Short mmCIF file of C-alpha atoms in Angstrom, two decimals:
data_model
loop_
_atom_site.label_atom_id
_atom_site.label_comp_id
_atom_site.label_asym_id
_atom_site.label_seq_id
_atom_site.Cartn_x
_atom_site.Cartn_y
_atom_site.Cartn_z
CA MET Q 1 -17.77 -46.57 66.95
CA GLU Q 2 -18.63 -43.67 64.66
CA VAL Q 3 -19.72 -43.38 61.03
CA GLY Q 4 -16.68 -42.69 58.86
CA GLU Q 5 -14.30 -44.88 60.82
CA ILE Q 6 -12.29 -47.56 59.03
CA TYR Q 7 -11.91 -50.94 60.70
CA LEU Q 8 -9.87 -54.02 59.98
CA VAL Q 9 -12.45 -56.81 59.96
CA ASN Q 10 -12.67 -60.53 59.36
CA PHE Q 11 -14.62 -60.25 56.11
CA PRO Q 12 -16.62 -63.44 55.48
CA PHE Q 13 -16.63 -64.99 52.02
CA SER Q 14 -20.06 -65.37 50.41
CA ASP Q 15 -20.25 -69.05 51.40
CA ILE Q 16 -19.33 -68.04 55.00
CA SER Q 17 -16.77 -70.88 55.16
CA THR Q 18 -13.75 -68.63 55.77
CA THR Q 19 -12.83 -65.00 56.37
CA LYS Q 20 -10.14 -62.64 55.16
CA LYS Q 21 -8.79 -59.59 56.97
CA ARG Q 22 -10.01 -56.52 55.06
CA PRO Q 23 -10.53 -52.83 55.74
CA ALA Q 24 -14.15 -51.69 55.87
CA LEU Q 25 -15.86 -48.32 56.26
CA LEU Q 26 -18.55 -47.98 58.94
CA ILE Q 27 -21.59 -46.25 57.40
CA ALA Q 28 -24.31 -47.02 59.97
CA LYS Q 29 -24.41 -48.01 63.61
CA LEU Q 30 -27.19 -50.39 64.57
CA SER Q 31 -28.59 -51.25 67.94
CA GLY Q 32 -27.40 -54.65 69.05
CA ASP Q 33 -24.24 -56.40 67.95
CA ASN Q 34 -24.17 -55.62 64.21
CA ASN Q 35 -23.17 -52.58 62.16
CA ILE Q 36 -23.28 -51.68 58.45
CA PHE Q 37 -20.04 -51.41 56.48
CA LEU Q 38 -18.76 -50.88 52.94
CA GLN Q 39 -15.92 -52.90 51.49
CA ILE Q 40 -12.58 -51.18 50.88
CA SER Q 41 -10.04 -52.67 48.48
CA THR Q 42 -6.77 -51.67 46.84
CA LYS Q 43 -7.90 -53.46 43.67
CA SER Q 44 -9.80 -51.50 41.06
CA ARG Q 45 -12.75 -53.19 39.38
CA THR Q 46 -13.74 -52.85 35.75
CA PHE Q 47 -17.21 -51.75 36.91
CA THR Q 48 -16.45 -48.50 38.72
CA LYS Q 49 -19.80 -46.71 38.68
CA PHE Q 50 -20.26 -47.13 42.44
CA SER Q 51 -16.58 -47.02 43.41
CA ILE Q 52 -15.01 -44.04 45.15
CA ASN Q 53 -11.28 -43.38 45.15
CA LEU Q 54 -9.91 -43.38 48.69
CA LEU Q 55 -6.52 -41.70 48.87
CA LYS Q 56 -4.28 -41.92 51.90
CA SER Q 57 -4.63 -38.14 52.12
CA ASP Q 58 -8.43 -38.60 52.61
CA CYS Q 59 -7.74 -40.52 55.82
CA ILE Q 60 -6.31 -40.20 59.27
CA GLY Q 61 -4.70 -43.29 60.77
CA GLU Q 62 -2.99 -46.44 59.59
CA ILE Q 63 -4.19 -46.42 55.97
CA ARG Q 64 -1.24 -47.85 54.05
CA PHE Q 65 -2.41 -47.67 50.42
CA ASP Q 66 -4.62 -45.62 48.15
CA SER Q 67 -7.78 -47.71 47.79
CA PHE Q 68 -11.38 -47.83 46.58
CA ILE Q 69 -14.60 -47.77 48.58
CA TYR Q 70 -17.18 -50.02 46.92
CA CYS Q 71 -20.51 -48.37 47.70
CA ASP Q 72 -22.42 -51.31 46.21
CA MET Q 73 -20.65 -53.81 48.51
CA ILE Q 74 -22.66 -53.14 51.66
CA PHE Q 75 -22.77 -55.66 54.48
CA SER Q 76 -23.83 -56.15 58.06
CA LEU Q 77 -21.10 -57.41 60.34
CA HIS Q 78 -21.22 -58.75 63.88
CA ASN Q 79 -18.97 -56.88 66.30
CA SER Q 80 -17.05 -60.08 67.07
CA LEU Q 81 -15.61 -59.94 63.52
CA ILE Q 82 -14.08 -56.49 64.04
CA ILE Q 83 -10.36 -56.71 64.75
CA ARG Q 84 -9.54 -53.05 65.39
CA LYS Q 85 -10.00 -49.48 64.22
CA ILE Q 86 -7.35 -48.39 61.71
CA GLY Q 87 -8.46 -44.87 60.80
CA ASN Q 88 -11.09 -42.37 59.71
CA VAL Q 89 -12.11 -40.81 56.41
CA ASN Q 90 -12.54 -37.04 56.18
CA GLU Q 91 -15.97 -35.37 56.14
CA ASN Q 92 -15.89 -34.78 52.35
CA LYS Q 93 -15.42 -38.50 51.75
CA ILE Q 94 -18.39 -39.32 54.01
CA ILE Q 95 -20.54 -36.90 51.99
CA GLU Q 96 -19.38 -38.49 48.72
CA VAL Q 97 -20.20 -41.99 50.02
CA LYS Q 98 -23.68 -40.86 51.11
CA TRP Q 99 -24.32 -39.30 47.70
CA VAL Q 100 -23.35 -42.47 45.81
CA ARG Q 101 -25.32 -44.70 48.23
CA ARG Q 102 -28.37 -42.46 47.77
CA GLY Q 103 -28.04 -42.93 44.01
CA ILE Q 104 -27.87 -46.71 44.38
CA ASN Q 105 -31.00 -46.65 46.55
CA ARG Q 106 -32.87 -44.55 43.98
CA GLY Q 107 -32.10 -47.00 41.19
CA SER Q 108 -32.53 -46.51 37.48
CA ASN Q 109 -33.73 -42.87 37.54
CA TRP Q 110 -30.48 -41.85 39.18
CA GLU Q 111 -28.51 -43.95 36.68
CA LYS Q 112 -30.20 -42.22 33.72
CA ALA Q 113 -29.52 -38.77 35.17
CA ASN Q 114 -25.94 -39.71 35.99
CA ARG Q 115 -25.34 -40.93 32.42
CA ARG Q 116 -26.45 -37.54 31.04
CA ASN Q 117 -24.02 -35.73 33.33
CA THR Q 118 -20.94 -37.79 32.45
#
């Protein structure tokens, strides 16, 4: 498993009662049986500040639709919930994800600076 790979995973609902098959982007490998992912969805949200467009042309593999990476939807997932690898994002997309994640981690100062630049 490598950062930038897209996996089909059994994504647990917040109450952990059921799961749904969803694509997810691996952003960090952890020691042990868990890894860190970001949610990928074909549905656009009204709050798009931390969303990144993911075009099929940004990917290699079985990516069927243009989608969105939600950089604020970060989660740890046990390896047993990974179904299979379905693709990779290109290096530019990995850099874009890291930049947005860095902004989320920095909080309000980044938000103020970002507002001035938009």
